[in-house]
PDB file of C-alpha atoms in Angstrom:
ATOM      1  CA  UNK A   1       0.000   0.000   0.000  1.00 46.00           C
ATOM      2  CA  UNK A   2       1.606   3.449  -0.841  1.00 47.00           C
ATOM      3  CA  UNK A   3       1.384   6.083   2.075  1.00 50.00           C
ATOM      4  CA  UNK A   4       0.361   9.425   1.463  1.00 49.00           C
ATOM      5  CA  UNK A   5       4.117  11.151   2.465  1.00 48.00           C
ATOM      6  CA  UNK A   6       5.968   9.544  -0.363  1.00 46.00           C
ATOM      7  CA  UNK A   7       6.795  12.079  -3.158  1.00 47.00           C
ATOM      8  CA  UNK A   8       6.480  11.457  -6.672  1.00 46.00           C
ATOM      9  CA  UNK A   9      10.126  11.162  -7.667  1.00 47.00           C
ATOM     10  CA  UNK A  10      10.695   8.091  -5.227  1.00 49.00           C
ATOM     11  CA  UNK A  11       8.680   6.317  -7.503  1.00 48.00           C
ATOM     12  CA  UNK A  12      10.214   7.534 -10.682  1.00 48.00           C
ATOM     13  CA  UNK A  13      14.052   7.397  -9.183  1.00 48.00           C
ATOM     14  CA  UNK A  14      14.164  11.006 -10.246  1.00 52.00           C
ATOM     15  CA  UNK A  15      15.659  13.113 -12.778  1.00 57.00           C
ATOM     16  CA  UNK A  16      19.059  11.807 -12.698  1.00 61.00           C
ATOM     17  CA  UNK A  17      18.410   8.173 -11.945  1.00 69.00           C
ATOM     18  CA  UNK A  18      15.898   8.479 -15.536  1.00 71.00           C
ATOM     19  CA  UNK A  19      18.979   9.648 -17.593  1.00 73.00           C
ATOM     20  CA  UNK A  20      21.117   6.441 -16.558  1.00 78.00           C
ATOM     21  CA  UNK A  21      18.510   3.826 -16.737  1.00 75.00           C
ATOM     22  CA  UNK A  22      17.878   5.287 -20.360  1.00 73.00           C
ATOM     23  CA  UNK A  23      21.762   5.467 -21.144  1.00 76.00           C
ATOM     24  CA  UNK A  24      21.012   1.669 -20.127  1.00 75.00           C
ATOM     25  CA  UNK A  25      18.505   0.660 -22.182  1.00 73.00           C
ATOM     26  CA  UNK A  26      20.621   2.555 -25.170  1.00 73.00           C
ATOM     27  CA  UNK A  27      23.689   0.260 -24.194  1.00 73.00           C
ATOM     28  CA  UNK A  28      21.502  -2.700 -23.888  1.00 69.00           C
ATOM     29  CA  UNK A  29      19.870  -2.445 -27.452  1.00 67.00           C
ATOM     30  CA  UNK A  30      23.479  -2.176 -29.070  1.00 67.00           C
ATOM     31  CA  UNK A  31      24.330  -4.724 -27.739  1.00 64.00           C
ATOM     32  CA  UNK A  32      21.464  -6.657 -28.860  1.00 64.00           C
ATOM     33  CA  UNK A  33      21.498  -5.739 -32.057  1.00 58.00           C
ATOM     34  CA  UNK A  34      25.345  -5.112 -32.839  1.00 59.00           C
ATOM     35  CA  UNK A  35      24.900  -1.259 -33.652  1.00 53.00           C
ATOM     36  CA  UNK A  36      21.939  -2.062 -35.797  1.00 57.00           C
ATOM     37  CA  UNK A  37      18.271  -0.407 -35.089  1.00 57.00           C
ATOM     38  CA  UNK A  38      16.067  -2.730 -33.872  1.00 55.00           C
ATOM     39  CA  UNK A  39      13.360  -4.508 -36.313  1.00 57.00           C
ATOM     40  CA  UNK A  40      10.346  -2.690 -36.784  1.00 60.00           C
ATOM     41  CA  UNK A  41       7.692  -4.346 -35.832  1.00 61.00           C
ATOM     42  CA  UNK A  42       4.548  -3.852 -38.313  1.00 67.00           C
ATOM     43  CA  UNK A  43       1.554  -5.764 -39.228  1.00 67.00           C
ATOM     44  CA  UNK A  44       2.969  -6.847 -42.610  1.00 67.00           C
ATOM     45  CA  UNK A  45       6.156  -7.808 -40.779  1.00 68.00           C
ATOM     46  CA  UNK A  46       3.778  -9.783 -38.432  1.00 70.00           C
ATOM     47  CA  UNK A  47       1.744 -11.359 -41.202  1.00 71.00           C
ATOM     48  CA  UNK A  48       5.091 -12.264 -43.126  1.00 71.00           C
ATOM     49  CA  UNK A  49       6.235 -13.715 -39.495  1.00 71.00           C
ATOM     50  CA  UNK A  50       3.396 -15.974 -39.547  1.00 74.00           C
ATOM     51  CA  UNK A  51       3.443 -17.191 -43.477  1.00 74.00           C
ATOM     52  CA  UNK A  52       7.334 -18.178 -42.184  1.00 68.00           C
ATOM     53  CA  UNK A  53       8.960 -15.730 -44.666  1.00 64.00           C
ATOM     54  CA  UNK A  54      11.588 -13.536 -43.225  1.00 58.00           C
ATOM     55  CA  UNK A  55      10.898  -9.580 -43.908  1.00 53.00           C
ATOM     56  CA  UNK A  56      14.054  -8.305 -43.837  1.00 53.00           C
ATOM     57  CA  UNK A  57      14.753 -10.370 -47.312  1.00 53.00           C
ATOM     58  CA  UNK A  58      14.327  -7.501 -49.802  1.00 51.00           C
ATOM     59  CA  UNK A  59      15.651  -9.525 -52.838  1.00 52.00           C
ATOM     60  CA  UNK A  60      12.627 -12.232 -52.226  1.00 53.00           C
ATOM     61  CA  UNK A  61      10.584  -9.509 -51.886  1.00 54.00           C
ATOM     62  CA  UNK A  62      11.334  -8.757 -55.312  1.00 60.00           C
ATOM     63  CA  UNK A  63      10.524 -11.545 -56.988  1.00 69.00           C
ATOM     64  CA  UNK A  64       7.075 -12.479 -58.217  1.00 73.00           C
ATOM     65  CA  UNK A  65       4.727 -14.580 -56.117  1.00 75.00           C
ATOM     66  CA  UNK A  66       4.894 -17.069 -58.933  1.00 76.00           C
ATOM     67  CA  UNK A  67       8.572 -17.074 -59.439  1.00 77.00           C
ATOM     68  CA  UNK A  68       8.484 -17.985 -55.333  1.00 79.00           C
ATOM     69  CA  UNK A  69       6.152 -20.083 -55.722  1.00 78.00           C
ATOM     70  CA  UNK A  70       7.978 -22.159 -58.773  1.00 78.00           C
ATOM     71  CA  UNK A  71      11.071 -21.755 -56.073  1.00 79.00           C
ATOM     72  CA  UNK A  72       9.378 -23.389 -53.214  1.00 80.00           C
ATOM     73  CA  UNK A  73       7.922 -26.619 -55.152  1.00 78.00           C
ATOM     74  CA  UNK A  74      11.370 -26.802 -56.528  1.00 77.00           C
ATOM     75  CA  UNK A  75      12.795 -27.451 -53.196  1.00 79.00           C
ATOM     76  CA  UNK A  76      10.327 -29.812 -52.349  1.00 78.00           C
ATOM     77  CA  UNK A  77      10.820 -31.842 -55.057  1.00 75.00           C
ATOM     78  CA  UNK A  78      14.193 -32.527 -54.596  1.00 74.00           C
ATOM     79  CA  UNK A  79      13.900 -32.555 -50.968  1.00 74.00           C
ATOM     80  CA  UNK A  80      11.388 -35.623 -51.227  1.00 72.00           C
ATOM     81  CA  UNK A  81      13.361 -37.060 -54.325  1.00 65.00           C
ATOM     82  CA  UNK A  82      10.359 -37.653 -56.117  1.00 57.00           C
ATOM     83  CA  UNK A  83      10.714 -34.922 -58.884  1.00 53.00           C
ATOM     84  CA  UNK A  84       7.897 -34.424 -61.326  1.00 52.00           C
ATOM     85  CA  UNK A  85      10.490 -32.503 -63.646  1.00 51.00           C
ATOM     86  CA  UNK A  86      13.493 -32.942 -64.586  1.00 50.00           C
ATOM     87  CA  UNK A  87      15.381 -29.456 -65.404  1.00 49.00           C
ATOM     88  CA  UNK A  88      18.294 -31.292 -67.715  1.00 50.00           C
ATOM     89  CA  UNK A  89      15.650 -33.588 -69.531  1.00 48.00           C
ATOM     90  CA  UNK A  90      17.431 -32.155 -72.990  1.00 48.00           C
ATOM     91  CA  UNK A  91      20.790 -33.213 -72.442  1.00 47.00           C
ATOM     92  CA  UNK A  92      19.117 -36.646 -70.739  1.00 49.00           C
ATOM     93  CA  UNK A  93      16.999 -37.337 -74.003  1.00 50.00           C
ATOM     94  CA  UNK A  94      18.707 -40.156 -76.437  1.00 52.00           C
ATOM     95  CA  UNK A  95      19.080 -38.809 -79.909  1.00 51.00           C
ATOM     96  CA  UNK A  96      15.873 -39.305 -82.335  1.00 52.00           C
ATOM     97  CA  UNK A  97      16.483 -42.949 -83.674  1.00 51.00           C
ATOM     98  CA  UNK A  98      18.512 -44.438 -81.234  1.00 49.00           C
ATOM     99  CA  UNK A  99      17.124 -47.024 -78.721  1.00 50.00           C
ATOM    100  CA  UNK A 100      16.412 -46.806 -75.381  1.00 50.00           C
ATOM    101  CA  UNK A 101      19.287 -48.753 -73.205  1.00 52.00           C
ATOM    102  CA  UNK A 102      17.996 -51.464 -71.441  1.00 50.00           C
ATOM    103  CA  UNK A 103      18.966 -50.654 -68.288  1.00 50.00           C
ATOM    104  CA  UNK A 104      17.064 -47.680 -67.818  1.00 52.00           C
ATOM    105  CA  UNK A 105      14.811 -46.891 -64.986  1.00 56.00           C
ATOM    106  CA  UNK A 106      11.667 -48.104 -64.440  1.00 57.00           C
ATOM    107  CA  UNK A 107      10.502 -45.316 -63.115  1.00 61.00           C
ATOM    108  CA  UNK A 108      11.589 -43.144 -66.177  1.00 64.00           C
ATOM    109  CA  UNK A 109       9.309 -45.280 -68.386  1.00 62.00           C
ATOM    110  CA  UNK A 110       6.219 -44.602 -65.780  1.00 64.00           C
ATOM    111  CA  UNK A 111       6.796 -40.793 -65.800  1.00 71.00           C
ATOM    112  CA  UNK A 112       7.247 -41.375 -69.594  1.00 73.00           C
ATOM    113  CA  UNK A 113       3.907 -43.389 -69.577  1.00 77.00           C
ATOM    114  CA  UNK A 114       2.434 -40.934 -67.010  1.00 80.00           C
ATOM    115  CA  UNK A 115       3.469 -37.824 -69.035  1.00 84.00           C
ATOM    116  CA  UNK A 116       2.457 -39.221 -72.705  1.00 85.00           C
ATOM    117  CA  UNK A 117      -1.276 -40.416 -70.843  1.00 87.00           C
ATOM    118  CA  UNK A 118      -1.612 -36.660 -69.765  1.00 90.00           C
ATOM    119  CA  UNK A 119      -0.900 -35.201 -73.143  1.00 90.00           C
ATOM    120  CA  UNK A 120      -3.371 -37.559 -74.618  1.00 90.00           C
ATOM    121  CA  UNK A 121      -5.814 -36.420 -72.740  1.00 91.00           C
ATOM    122  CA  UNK A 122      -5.380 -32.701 -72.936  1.00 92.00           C
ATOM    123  CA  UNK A 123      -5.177 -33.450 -76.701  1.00 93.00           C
ATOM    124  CA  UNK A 124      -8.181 -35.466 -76.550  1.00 93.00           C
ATOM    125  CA  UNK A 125      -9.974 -32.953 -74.438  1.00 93.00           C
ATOM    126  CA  UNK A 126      -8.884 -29.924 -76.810  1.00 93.00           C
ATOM    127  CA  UNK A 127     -10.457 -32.357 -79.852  1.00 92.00           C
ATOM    128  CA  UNK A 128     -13.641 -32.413 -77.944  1.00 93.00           C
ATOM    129  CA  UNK A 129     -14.038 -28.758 -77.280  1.00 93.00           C
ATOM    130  CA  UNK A 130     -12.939 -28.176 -81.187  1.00 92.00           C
ATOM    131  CA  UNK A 131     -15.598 -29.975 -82.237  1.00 93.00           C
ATOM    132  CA  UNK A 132     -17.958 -28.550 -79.810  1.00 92.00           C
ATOM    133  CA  UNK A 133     -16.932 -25.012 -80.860  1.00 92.00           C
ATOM    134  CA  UNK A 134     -17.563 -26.385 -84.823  1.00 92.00           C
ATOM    135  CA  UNK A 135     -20.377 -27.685 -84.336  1.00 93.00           C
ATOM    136  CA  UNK A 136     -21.702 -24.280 -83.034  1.00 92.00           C
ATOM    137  CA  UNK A 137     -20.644 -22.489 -85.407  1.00 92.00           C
ATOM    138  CA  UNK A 138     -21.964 -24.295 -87.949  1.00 90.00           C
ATOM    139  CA  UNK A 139     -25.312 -24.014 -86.418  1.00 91.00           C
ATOM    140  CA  UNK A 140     -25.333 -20.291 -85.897  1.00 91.00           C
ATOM    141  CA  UNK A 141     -24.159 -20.376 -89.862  1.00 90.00           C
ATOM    142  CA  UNK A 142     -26.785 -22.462 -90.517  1.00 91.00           C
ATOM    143  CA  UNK A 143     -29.557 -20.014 -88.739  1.00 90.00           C
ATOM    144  CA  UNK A 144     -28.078 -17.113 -90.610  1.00 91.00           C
ATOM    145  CA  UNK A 145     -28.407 -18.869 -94.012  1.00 90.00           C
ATOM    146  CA  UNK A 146     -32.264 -19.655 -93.289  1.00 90.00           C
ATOM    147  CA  UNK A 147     -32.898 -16.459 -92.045  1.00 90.00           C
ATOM    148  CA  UNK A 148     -31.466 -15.048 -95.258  1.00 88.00           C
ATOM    149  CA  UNK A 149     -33.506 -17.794 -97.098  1.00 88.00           C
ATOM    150  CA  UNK A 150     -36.659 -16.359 -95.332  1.00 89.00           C
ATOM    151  CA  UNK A 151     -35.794 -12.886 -96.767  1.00 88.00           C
ATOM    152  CA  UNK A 152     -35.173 -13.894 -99.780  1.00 86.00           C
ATOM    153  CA  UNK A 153     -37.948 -16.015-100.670  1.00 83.00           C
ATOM    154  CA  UNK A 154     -40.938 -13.018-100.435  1.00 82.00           C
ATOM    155  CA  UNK A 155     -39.028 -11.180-103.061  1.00 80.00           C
ATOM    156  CA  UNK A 156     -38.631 -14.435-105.122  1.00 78.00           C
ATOM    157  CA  UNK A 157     -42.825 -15.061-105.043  1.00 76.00           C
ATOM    158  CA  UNK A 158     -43.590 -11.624-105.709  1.00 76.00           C
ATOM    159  CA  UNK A 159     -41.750 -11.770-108.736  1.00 70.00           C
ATOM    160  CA  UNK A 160     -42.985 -15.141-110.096  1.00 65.00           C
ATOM    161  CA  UNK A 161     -46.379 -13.823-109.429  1.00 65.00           C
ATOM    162  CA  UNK A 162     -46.417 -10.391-111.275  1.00 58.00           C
TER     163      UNK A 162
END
């Protein structure tokens, strides 16, 4: 419990005690951070804290979130070994005529398989929606010719019947 007969500055140390507890604090955050100010501490600088990416990076910063994307699945791939790309494939590929060596990977024939059964079927998907797109066009063609036809054919009657 305070009493009433204690002044103000006993609580605060007074004037001079203030100074030296700030000189301190000053001593104490160079030495902390090694003559460097200390971080700001912002929301972004939060948020980026909590998404795990380090703020005070200013070359990631500058490259596109698509670039760091790409970046970050590239490191996962080859940390889990199982890479869904292979960045030398062109100096991997055998020449156009020779054979494949028979002691290649198994696993490079399944990516082969896997990557030849996904082109398939985007070409086979893009033949679908080619024919779908033909087929509408002939129909709105085919509407414009009859409605021409319809236009036409008054004009043709009243001819014949003068």
């Amino acid at each position: 419990m305070l009493q009433k007969t204690e002044s103000r500055e006993d609580y605060s140390g007074g004037n001079s005690n203030n100074g030296e507890l700030l000189r301190d604090i000053e001593e104490l955050r160079k030495a902390l951070y090694f003559h460097k100010p200390p971080p700001k501490i912002t929301v972004s600088s939060d948020f980026l804290n909590i998404l795990g990416m380090d703020c005070s990076m200013s070359s990631e910063l500058l490259i596109s979130p698509r670039e760091r994307l790409l970046r970050e699945f590239e490191k996962e791939a080859l940390g889990s070994g199982n890479l869904f790309f292979d960045f030398d494939w062109k100096e991997e590929q055998p020449e156009i005529g020779s054979s494949v060596s028979p002691g290649s990977d198994s696993e490079d024939c399944l990516e082969n398989s896997d990557l030849s059964l996904i082109i398939e079927a985007a070409e086979e998907e893009h033949n679908k929606e080619s024919e779908l797109l033909r087929r509408r066009k002939a129909k709105i063609l085919q509407g414009l010719e009859t409605e021409a036809l319809m236009r036409e054919w008054p004009r043709t009657f009243s001819y014949e019947i003068s």
